[in-house]
Amino acid sequence: MDARDEGSNTASSVMQPADDVNSTVHEEVLDNGLRVLIQEVRTAPLASVWCWYRVGSKNEVPGLTGISHWVEHMNFRGTTNIPRDKVKGIIEQYGGYWNGYTWIDQTTYTETATRDVLDRMLFIESERMANCLYDPADCESERTVIISELQGGENDPDQLLDQELTATAFRAHPYRHPTIGWLGDLQTMTREDLYSYYRRHYVPNNATLVIVGDVNTKDALRQAVQYFGSIKPGDVVNRPLTREPEQLGERRVTVSREGTTAYLKLGFHAPSVHDAGFFPMLVLDAALTGAKGVNLWASFRTPPPQRSARLYRALVDGGFASAVNGGLVATQEPFLYTISVTATEGTPLAAVEEATLAQIDAARRHGITAQELQKAKNQLRARSVFEGDSISNIAHQLGYFETVASWRLVPSIGRLIDSVTLDAVGEAAARWLRPTNRTIGWFDPQPAGNADSAPIGDPSTRSGSSRAASSDEGAGAGPASAR
């Protein structure tokens, strides 16, 4: 185990107030470009470390789809100074938590343990950045694991429909590719492809290190410099992404496979986190389907409050559906706002669609009421508490927003929600919920034994189109299913 030399690796620091005026985020950029964010939270003798890389499935090209997720798997398979069979034990021997996930804009790794293990957590992440091995036998082993993961996802009708709908809604932008990749690419990628991708993207000037917990900022920064300061920066080339052309008409996709439950899914091209329409759309979704969080990690941890939401009352109380969910997550580029509906037994999908579109069209034409606006804001502010209810969630929030915009947006989220007006929600609904901007997906279940229908397993309910792919090596909850 090597301890990297400490040097003169500091730049100017920034102190930024968070929602808690007694809490600050200290930002430092090392000479090699690594951005370090440290926040002292002394609620328990714990520390949480997250290392974020600005690479996800949007950075992939045809022939290499799924490579970001596969690289994430490989980065749990041992390094120059950590044998493969010791990776898990370093944190688990202290009773700690560890995990990682990949999505469209980012890949991240995390450990949370007692504060005295901070140096071990930083050591692991510095090793992961600089010294992963990519043993050819391990690459082949993970190929089998990931293809099995992909096939398992295809046995979930809601997940399969989500994948098909996303690929139909996007024609040009790489957001159309599933994070886990397409099967043909997973079958042909080589160890050289994986290692080259790792070395190109896993460099300090493409990463953000977040440390939150019962730590001393000066000491934590010194340790970050010790372990990461001597890692050389890379030549990060941000390939321009193909801009998605405006959708000119409604699109449809139907998946017919063996199953027992019918699903309806609507996808609307939606604003990125940079667009002024993002927070009005977030409020609109809260009024339609119940308030969720504003990032991938927190959005689907607990069910949203729904009983007074428009679509719940119309579809679930109305007997058309057993469940309805919405999904809008902060992304770097425009992604999708999705509405997922699980039909009740015996209810034709056409009837479910008609009832759903009636509510969508009413919102598009007339917006929401002042009472709905206030309730949505209250619920969203309450949900924001869940995004800061632990040091792991605080650290995730900082790192997540740094990969899609800036961590400085985090302290402003409550204010941005509160500033949303009825007119802004109405304008967002009129702009984004128009019929020409939507893609409609059906999962039409077929009887067992239908020769034209592949078998499918029991579904599990999920919210929206926000699927991340995570390493099965990780422990605990989190975004662990491939989209």
mmCIF file of N, CA, C and O in Angstrom, residues 310-392:
data_model
loop_
_atom_site.group_PDB
_atom_site.id
_atom_site.type_symbol
_atom_site.label_atom_id
_atom_site.label_comp_id
_atom_site.label_asym_id
_atom_site.label_seq_id
_atom_site.Cartn_x
_atom_site.Cartn_y
_atom_site.Cartn_z
ATOM 1 N N ARG A 310 -53.018 14.207 -8.912
ATOM 2 C CA ARG A 310 -54.039 14.114 -9.957
ATOM 3 C C ARG A 310 -54.119 12.727 -10.589
ATOM 4 O O ARG A 310 -55.201 12.153 -10.734
ATOM 5 N N LEU A 311 -52.992 12.196 -11.026
ATOM 6 C CA LEU A 311 -53.030 10.933 -11.731
ATOM 7 C C LEU A 311 -53.372 9.771 -10.807
ATOM 8 O O LEU A 311 -54.003 8.803 -11.234
ATOM 9 N N TYR A 312 -52.984 9.863 -9.552
ATOM 10 C CA TYR A 312 -53.366 8.814 -8.601
ATOM 11 C C TYR A 312 -54.876 8.799 -8.434
ATOM 12 O O TYR A 312 -55.525 7.739 -8.482
ATOM 13 N N ARG A 313 -55.461 9.982 -8.241
ATOM 14 C CA ARG A 313 -56.909 10.051 -8.040
ATOM 15 C C ARG A 313 -57.661 9.592 -9.284
ATOM 16 O O ARG A 313 -58.663 8.878 -9.197
ATOM 17 N N ALA A 314 -57.172 9.980 -10.457
ATOM 18 C CA ALA A 314 -57.872 9.629 -11.689
ATOM 19 C C ALA A 314 -57.699 8.163 -12.073
ATOM 20 O O ALA A 314 -58.645 7.514 -12.540
ATOM 21 N N LEU A 315 -56.505 7.619 -11.877
ATOM 22 C CA LEU A 315 -56.207 6.285 -12.376
ATOM 23 C C LEU A 315 -56.333 5.195 -11.319
ATOM 24 O O LEU A 315 -56.945 4.154 -11.566
ATOM 25 N N VAL A 316 -55.753 5.415 -10.152
ATOM 26 C CA VAL A 316 -55.816 4.392 -9.101
ATOM 27 C C VAL A 316 -57.180 4.420 -8.423
ATOM 28 O O VAL A 316 -57.877 3.396 -8.350
ATOM 29 N N ASP A 317 -57.583 5.581 -7.925
ATOM 30 C CA ASP A 317 -58.918 5.682 -7.328
ATOM 31 C C ASP A 317 -60.010 5.404 -8.351
ATOM 32 O O ASP A 317 -61.086 4.895 -8.010
ATOM 33 N N GLY A 318 -59.717 5.723 -9.613
ATOM 34 C CA GLY A 318 -60.694 5.489 -10.667
ATOM 35 C C GLY A 318 -60.756 4.057 -11.152
ATOM 36 O O GLY A 318 -61.595 3.733 -12.010
ATOM 37 N N GLY A 319 -59.873 3.187 -10.646
ATOM 38 C CA GLY A 319 -59.925 1.778 -10.991
ATOM 39 C C GLY A 319 -59.192 1.383 -12.251
ATOM 40 O O GLY A 319 -59.192 0.202 -12.627
ATOM 41 N N PHE A 320 -58.531 2.318 -12.926
ATOM 42 C CA PHE A 320 -57.807 1.992 -14.149
ATOM 43 C C PHE A 320 -56.443 1.360 -13.875
ATOM 44 O O PHE A 320 -55.928 0.611 -14.701
ATOM 45 N N ALA A 321 -55.839 1.722 -12.744
ATOM 46 C CA ALA A 321 -54.452 1.329 -12.493
ATOM 47 C C ALA A 321 -54.263 0.919 -11.042
ATOM 48 O O ALA A 321 -54.968 1.393 -10.149
ATOM 49 N N SER A 322 -53.279 0.055 -10.841
ATOM 50 C CA SER A 322 -52.894 -0.308 -9.476
ATOM 51 C C SER A 322 -51.735 0.539 -8.993
ATOM 52 O O SER A 322 -51.477 0.613 -7.784
ATOM 53 N N ALA A 323 -51.043 1.195 -9.909
ATOM 54 C CA ALA A 323 -49.915 2.059 -9.528
ATOM 55 C C ALA A 323 -49.665 3.061 -10.642
ATOM 56 O O ALA A 323 -49.876 2.770 -11.828
ATOM 57 N N VAL A 324 -49.208 4.250 -10.261
ATOM 58 C CA VAL A 324 -48.790 5.265 -11.219
ATOM 59 C C VAL A 324 -47.592 6.000 -10.637
ATOM 60 O O VAL A 324 -47.550 6.289 -9.442
ATOM 61 N N ASN A 325 -46.598 6.248 -11.465
ATOM 62 C CA ASN A 325 -45.381 6.910 -11.008
ATOM 63 C C ASN A 325 -44.882 7.874 -12.065
ATOM 64 O O ASN A 325 -45.096 7.671 -13.265
ATOM 65 N N GLY A 326 -44.213 8.924 -11.609
ATOM 66 C CA GLY A 326 -43.593 9.876 -12.520
ATOM 67 C C GLY A 326 -42.108 9.953 -12.255
ATOM 68 O O GLY A 326 -41.649 9.635 -11.152
ATOM 69 N N GLY A 327 -41.346 10.368 -13.248
ATOM 70 C CA GLY A 327 -39.900 10.472 -13.076
ATOM 71 C C GLY A 327 -39.310 11.656 -13.809
ATOM 72 O O GLY A 327 -39.429 11.758 -15.033
ATOM 73 N N LEU A 328 -38.718 12.573 -13.076
ATOM 74 C CA LEU A 328 -37.947 13.687 -13.641
ATOM 75 C C LEU A 328 -36.714 13.855 -12.769
ATOM 76 O O LEU A 328 -36.821 14.139 -11.582
ATOM 77 N N VAL A 329 -35.545 13.666 -13.354
ATOM 78 C CA VAL A 329 -34.290 13.714 -12.604
ATOM 79 C C VAL A 329 -33.374 14.740 -13.243
ATOM 80 O O VAL A 329 -33.385 14.933 -14.462
ATOM 81 N N ALA A 330 -32.595 15.426 -12.410
ATOM 82 C CA ALA A 330 -31.650 16.420 -12.911
ATOM 83 C C ALA A 330 -30.592 15.747 -13.780
ATOM 84 O O ALA A 330 -29.892 14.839 -13.328
ATOM 85 N N THR A 331 -30.480 16.191 -15.017
ATOM 86 C CA THR A 331 -29.494 15.657 -15.951
ATOM 87 C C THR A 331 -28.749 16.798 -16.624
ATOM 88 O O THR A 331 -29.228 17.932 -16.683
ATOM 89 N N GLN A 332 -27.579 16.489 -17.163
ATOM 90 C CA GLN A 332 -26.749 17.526 -17.768
ATOM 91 C C GLN A 332 -27.351 18.038 -19.068
ATOM 92 O O GLN A 332 -27.254 19.219 -19.389
ATOM 93 N N GLU A 333 -27.985 17.159 -19.821
ATOM 94 C CA GLU A 333 -28.620 17.520 -21.072
ATOM 95 C C GLU A 333 -30.083 17.100 -21.024
ATOM 96 O O GLU A 333 -30.482 16.305 -20.162
ATOM 97 N N PRO A 334 -30.915 17.621 -21.906
ATOM 98 C CA PRO A 334 -32.333 17.278 -21.851
ATOM 99 C C PRO A 334 -32.570 15.776 -21.957
ATOM 100 O O PRO A 334 -32.105 15.134 -22.904
ATOM 101 N N PHE A 335 -33.303 15.244 -20.988
ATOM 102 C CA PHE A 335 -33.599 13.812 -20.978
ATOM 103 C C PHE A 335 -35.109 13.635 -21.125
ATOM 104 O O PHE A 335 -35.731 14.275 -21.964
ATOM 105 N N LEU A 336 -35.737 12.803 -20.304
ATOM 106 C CA LEU A 336 -37.161 12.515 -20.414
ATOM 107 C C LEU A 336 -37.879 12.719 -19.093
ATOM 108 O O LEU A 336 -37.324 12.450 -18.025
ATOM 109 N N TYR A 337 -39.103 13.190 -19.188
ATOM 110 C CA TYR A 337 -40.054 13.104 -18.083
ATOM 111 C C TYR A 337 -40.975 11.934 -18.406
ATOM 112 O O TYR A 337 -41.587 11.901 -19.473
ATOM 113 N N THR A 338 -41.039 10.948 -17.522
ATOM 114 C CA THR A 338 -41.818 9.753 -17.802
ATOM 115 C C THR A 338 -42.943 9.573 -16.798
ATOM 116 O O THR A 338 -42.836 9.968 -15.629
ATOM 117 N N ILE A 339 -44.001 8.981 -17.268
ATOM 118 C CA ILE A 339 -45.123 8.580 -16.429
ATOM 119 C C ILE A 339 -45.367 7.103 -16.696
ATOM 120 O O ILE A 339 -45.531 6.687 -17.850
ATOM 121 N N SER A 340 -45.345 6.307 -15.632
ATOM 122 C CA SER A 340 -45.498 4.854 -15.739
ATOM 123 C C SER A 340 -46.775 4.440 -15.032
ATOM 124 O O SER A 340 -47.004 4.815 -13.876
ATOM 125 N N VAL A 341 -47.584 3.636 -15.716
ATOM 126 C CA VAL A 341 -48.877 3.224 -15.183
ATOM 127 C C VAL A 341 -48.991 1.709 -15.262
ATOM 128 O O VAL A 341 -48.742 1.112 -16.316
ATOM 129 N N THR A 342 -49.360 1.079 -14.153
ATOM 130 C CA THR A 342 -49.617 -0.360 -14.110
ATOM 131 C C THR A 342 -51.121 -0.575 -14.169
ATOM 132 O O THR A 342 -51.853 -0.162 -13.261
ATOM 133 N N ALA A 343 -51.596 -1.188 -15.237
ATOM 134 C CA ALA A 343 -53.037 -1.358 -15.438
ATOM 135 C C ALA A 343 -53.604 -2.390 -14.474
ATOM 136 O O ALA A 343 -52.938 -3.363 -14.110
ATOM 137 N N THR A 344 -54.822 -2.180 -14.050
ATOM 138 C CA THR A 344 -55.518 -3.196 -13.258
ATOM 139 C C THR A 344 -55.897 -4.356 -14.164
ATOM 140 O O THR A 344 -56.051 -4.219 -15.382
ATOM 141 N N GLU A 345 -56.040 -5.516 -13.549
ATOM 142 C CA GLU A 345 -56.357 -6.723 -14.313
ATOM 143 C C GLU A 345 -57.663 -6.542 -15.082
ATOM 144 O O GLU A 345 -58.676 -6.105 -14.539
ATOM 145 N N GLY A 346 -57.593 -6.841 -16.369
ATOM 146 C CA GLY A 346 -58.780 -6.763 -17.199
ATOM 147 C C GLY A 346 -59.055 -5.408 -17.810
ATOM 148 O O GLY A 346 -59.980 -5.274 -18.629
ATOM 149 N N THR A 347 -58.300 -4.384 -17.441
ATOM 150 C CA THR A 347 -58.519 -3.050 -18.001
ATOM 151 C C THR A 347 -57.715 -2.893 -19.282
ATOM 152 O O THR A 347 -56.497 -3.035 -19.274
ATOM 153 N N PRO A 348 -58.370 -2.605 -20.408
ATOM 154 C CA PRO A 348 -57.633 -2.461 -21.673
ATOM 155 C C PRO A 348 -56.652 -1.284 -21.607
ATOM 156 O O PRO A 348 -56.954 -0.236 -21.030
ATOM 157 N N LEU A 349 -55.505 -1.468 -22.197
ATOM 158 C CA LEU A 349 -54.514 -0.389 -22.211
ATOM 159 C C LEU A 349 -55.047 0.853 -22.914
ATOM 160 O O LEU A 349 -54.686 1.979 -22.555
ATOM 161 N N ALA A 350 -55.902 0.675 -23.887
ATOM 162 C CA ALA A 350 -56.471 1.833 -24.576
ATOM 163 C C ALA A 350 -57.263 2.700 -23.604
ATOM 164 O O ALA A 350 -57.216 3.937 -23.668
ATOM 165 N N ALA A 351 -57.990 2.064 -22.685
ATOM 166 C CA ALA A 351 -58.765 2.825 -21.702
ATOM 167 C C ALA A 351 -57.840 3.512 -20.701
ATOM 168 O O ALA A 351 -58.087 4.649 -20.289
ATOM 169 N N VAL A 352 -56.764 2.830 -20.309
ATOM 170 C CA VAL A 352 -55.788 3.427 -19.398
ATOM 171 C C VAL A 352 -55.124 4.638 -20.061
ATOM 172 O O VAL A 352 -54.972 5.705 -19.450
ATOM 173 N N GLU A 353 -54.761 4.486 -21.311
ATOM 174 C CA GLU A 353 -54.134 5.592 -22.034
ATOM 175 C C GLU A 353 -55.083 6.773 -22.152
ATOM 176 O O GLU A 353 -54.691 7.931 -21.939
ATOM 177 N N GLU A 354 -56.328 6.514 -22.501
ATOM 178 C CA GLU A 354 -57.290 7.594 -22.660
ATOM 179 C C GLU A 354 -57.467 8.382 -21.360
ATOM 180 O O GLU A 354 -57.481 9.621 -21.366
ATOM 181 N N ALA A 355 -57.594 7.659 -20.242
ATOM 182 C CA ALA A 355 -57.771 8.329 -18.953
ATOM 183 C C ALA A 355 -56.520 9.112 -18.560
ATOM 184 O O ALA A 355 -56.603 10.210 -17.996
ATOM 185 N N THR A 356 -55.340 8.573 -18.866
ATOM 186 C CA THR A 356 -54.088 9.254 -18.542
ATOM 187 C C THR A 356 -53.916 10.514 -19.376
ATOM 188 O O THR A 356 -53.604 11.595 -18.859
ATOM 189 N N LEU A 357 -54.135 10.398 -20.677
ATOM 190 C CA LEU A 357 -53.952 11.549 -21.555
ATOM 191 C C LEU A 357 -54.960 12.653 -21.260
ATOM 192 O O LEU A 357 -54.656 13.840 -21.459
ATOM 193 N N ALA A 358 -56.136 12.290 -20.770
ATOM 194 C CA ALA A 358 -57.114 13.321 -20.410
ATOM 195 C C ALA A 358 -56.569 14.218 -19.307
ATOM 196 O O ALA A 358 -56.731 15.447 -19.340
ATOM 197 N N GLN A 359 -55.882 13.607 -18.329
ATOM 198 C CA GLN A 359 -55.295 14.390 -17.239
ATOM 199 C C GLN A 359 -54.087 15.194 -17.722
ATOM 200 O O GLN A 359 -53.893 16.352 -17.328
ATOM 201 N N ILE A 360 -53.278 14.593 -18.580
ATOM 202 C CA ILE A 360 -52.111 15.298 -19.122
ATOM 203 C C ILE A 360 -52.560 16.498 -19.947
ATOM 204 O O ILE A 360 -52.016 17.611 -19.823
ATOM 205 N N ASP A 361 -53.570 16.300 -20.783
ATOM 206 C CA ASP A 361 -54.041 17.398 -21.628
ATOM 207 C C ASP A 361 -54.673 18.517 -20.793
ATOM 208 O O ASP A 361 -54.531 19.699 -21.117
ATOM 209 N N ALA A 362 -55.356 18.142 -19.704
ATOM 210 C CA ALA A 362 -55.934 19.173 -18.838
ATOM 211 C C ALA A 362 -54.836 20.016 -18.203
ATOM 212 O O ALA A 362 -54.937 21.249 -18.111
ATOM 213 N N ALA A 363 -53.759 19.363 -17.760
ATOM 214 C CA ALA A 363 -52.628 20.100 -17.184
ATOM 215 C C ALA A 363 -51.958 20.965 -18.240
ATOM 216 O O ALA A 363 -51.542 22.105 -17.967
ATOM 217 N N ARG A 364 -51.841 20.443 -19.448
ATOM 218 C CA ARG A 364 -51.199 21.209 -20.521
ATOM 219 C C ARG A 364 -52.012 22.454 -20.881
ATOM 220 O O ARG A 364 -51.454 23.524 -21.147
ATOM 221 N N ARG A 365 -53.321 22.323 -20.849
ATOM 222 C CA ARG A 365 -54.180 23.441 -21.254
ATOM 223 C C ARG A 365 -54.417 24.450 -20.126
ATOM 224 O O ARG A 365 -54.485 25.658 -20.365
ATOM 225 N N HIS A 366 -54.517 23.947 -18.904
ATOM 226 C CA HIS A 366 -54.969 24.818 -17.812
ATOM 227 C C HIS A 366 -53.990 24.914 -16.642
ATOM 228 O O HIS A 366 -54.260 25.644 -15.687
ATOM 229 N N GLY A 367 -52.880 24.181 -16.698
ATOM 230 C CA GLY A 367 -51.937 24.224 -15.592
ATOM 231 C C GLY A 367 -52.485 23.536 -14.353
ATOM 232 O O GLY A 367 -53.274 22.586 -14.443
ATOM 233 N N ILE A 368 -52.055 24.001 -13.184
ATOM 234 C CA ILE A 368 -52.517 23.441 -11.917
ATOM 235 C C ILE A 368 -53.105 24.560 -11.072
ATOM 236 O O ILE A 368 -52.981 25.735 -11.407
ATOM 237 N N THR A 369 -53.734 24.198 -9.976
ATOM 238 C CA THR A 369 -54.364 25.196 -9.116
ATOM 239 C C THR A 369 -53.370 25.744 -8.109
ATOM 240 O O THR A 369 -52.306 25.161 -7.858
ATOM 241 N N ALA A 370 -53.750 26.865 -7.488
ATOM 242 C CA ALA A 370 -52.896 27.452 -6.448
ATOM 243 C C ALA A 370 -52.733 26.495 -5.277
ATOM 244 O O ALA A 370 -51.649 26.414 -4.677
ATOM 245 N N GLN A 371 -53.782 25.756 -4.950
ATOM 246 C CA GLN A 371 -53.683 24.782 -3.849
ATOM 247 C C GLN A 371 -52.719 23.663 -4.207
ATOM 248 O O GLN A 371 -51.902 23.239 -3.386
ATOM 249 N N GLU A 372 -52.795 23.173 -5.447
ATOM 250 C CA GLU A 372 -51.874 22.119 -5.884
ATOM 251 C C GLU A 372 -50.437 22.630 -5.884
ATOM 252 O O GLU A 372 -49.501 21.898 -5.527
ATOM 253 N N LEU A 373 -50.252 23.868 -6.301
ATOM 254 C CA LEU A 373 -48.913 24.452 -6.322
ATOM 255 C C LEU A 373 -48.313 24.469 -4.928
ATOM 256 O O LEU A 373 -47.157 24.031 -4.726
ATOM 257 N N GLN A 374 -49.058 24.940 -3.934
ATOM 258 C CA GLN A 374 -48.525 25.035 -2.587
ATOM 259 C C GLN A 374 -48.262 23.656 -1.995
ATOM 260 O O GLN A 374 -47.238 23.438 -1.337
ATOM 261 N N LYS A 375 -49.172 22.726 -2.237
ATOM 262 C CA LYS A 375 -48.973 21.373 -1.720
ATOM 263 C C LYS A 375 -47.739 20.734 -2.354
ATOM 264 O O LYS A 375 -46.944 20.067 -1.671
ATOM 265 N N ALA A 376 -47.562 20.932 -3.663
ATOM 266 C CA ALA A 376 -46.397 20.368 -4.340
ATOM 267 C C ALA A 376 -45.104 20.944 -3.775
ATOM 268 O O ALA A 376 -44.135 20.216 -3.532
ATOM 269 N N LYS A 377 -45.078 22.256 -3.543
ATOM 270 C CA LYS A 377 -43.885 22.872 -2.968
ATOM 271 C C LYS A 377 -43.604 22.326 -1.574
ATOM 272 O O LYS A 377 -42.445 22.022 -1.229
ATOM 273 N N ASN A 378 -44.633 22.203 -0.759
ATOM 274 C CA ASN A 378 -44.449 21.678 0.596
ATOM 275 C C ASN A 378 -43.892 20.266 0.560
ATOM 276 O O ASN A 378 -42.991 19.909 1.343
ATOM 277 N N GLN A 379 -44.436 19.446 -0.329
ATOM 278 C CA GLN A 379 -43.972 18.061 -0.427
ATOM 279 C C GLN A 379 -42.532 17.991 -0.922
ATOM 280 O O GLN A 379 -41.728 17.189 -0.418
ATOM 281 N N LEU A 380 -42.196 18.831 -1.896
ATOM 282 C CA LEU A 380 -40.830 18.819 -2.415
ATOM 283 C C LEU A 380 -39.830 19.278 -1.364
ATOM 284 O O LEU A 380 -38.727 18.718 -1.254
ATOM 285 N N ARG A 381 -40.195 20.268 -0.569
ATOM 286 C CA ARG A 381 -39.294 20.699 0.502
ATOM 287 C C ARG A 381 -39.126 19.603 1.538
ATOM 288 O O ARG A 381 -38.028 19.389 2.073
ATOM 289 N N ALA A 382 -40.213 18.881 1.825
ATOM 290 C CA ALA A 382 -40.113 17.759 2.763
ATOM 291 C C ALA A 382 -39.218 16.662 2.199
ATOM 292 O O ALA A 382 -38.399 16.071 2.913
ATOM 293 N N ARG A 383 -39.370 16.401 0.899
ATOM 294 C CA ARG A 383 -38.523 15.372 0.282
ATOM 295 C C ARG A 383 -37.050 15.774 0.311
ATOM 296 O O ARG A 383 -36.169 14.911 0.392
ATOM 297 N N SER A 384 -36.789 17.069 0.237
ATOM 298 C CA SER A 384 -35.394 17.511 0.254
ATOM 299 C C SER A 384 -34.713 17.154 1.567
ATOM 300 O O SER A 384 -33.489 17.019 1.626
ATOM 301 N N VAL A 385 -35.514 16.989 2.619
ATOM 302 C CA VAL A 385 -34.953 16.554 3.898
ATOM 303 C C VAL A 385 -34.339 15.168 3.756
ATOM 304 O O VAL A 385 -33.266 14.885 4.307
ATOM 305 N N PHE A 386 -34.990 14.285 2.973
ATOM 306 C CA PHE A 386 -34.465 12.942 2.784
ATOM 307 C C PHE A 386 -33.136 12.971 2.045
ATOM 308 O O PHE A 386 -32.333 12.046 2.182
ATOM 309 N N GLU A 387 -32.917 14.003 1.251
ATOM 310 C CA GLU A 387 -31.673 14.087 0.495
ATOM 311 C C GLU A 387 -30.526 14.629 1.340
ATOM 312 O O GLU A 387 -29.400 14.717 0.865
ATOM 313 N N GLY A 388 -30.810 15.003 2.577
ATOM 314 C CA GLY A 388 -29.764 15.465 3.484
ATOM 315 C C GLY A 388 -29.889 14.849 4.853
ATOM 316 O O GLY A 388 -29.461 15.436 5.844
ATOM 317 N N ASP A 389 -30.488 13.625 4.925
ATOM 318 C CA ASP A 389 -30.752 13.022 6.229
ATOM 319 C C ASP A 389 -29.611 12.148 6.723
ATOM 320 O O ASP A 389 -29.714 11.515 7.762
ATOM 321 N N SER A 390 -28.507 12.106 5.993
ATOM 322 C CA SER A 390 -27.328 11.351 6.433
ATOM 323 C C SER A 390 -26.110 11.932 5.740
ATOM 324 O O SER A 390 -26.229 12.630 4.723
ATOM 325 N N ILE A 391 -24.942 11.606 6.258
ATOM 326 C CA ILE A 391 -23.741 12.122 5.620
ATOM 327 C C ILE A 391 -23.559 11.533 4.226
ATOM 328 O O ILE A 391 -23.055 12.201 3.318
ATOM 329 N N SER A 392 -23.996 10.276 4.019
ATOM 330 C CA SER A 392 -23.896 9.665 2.691
ATOM 331 C C SER A 392 -24.758 10.415 1.693
ATOM 332 O O SER A 392 -24.335 10.674 0.553
#
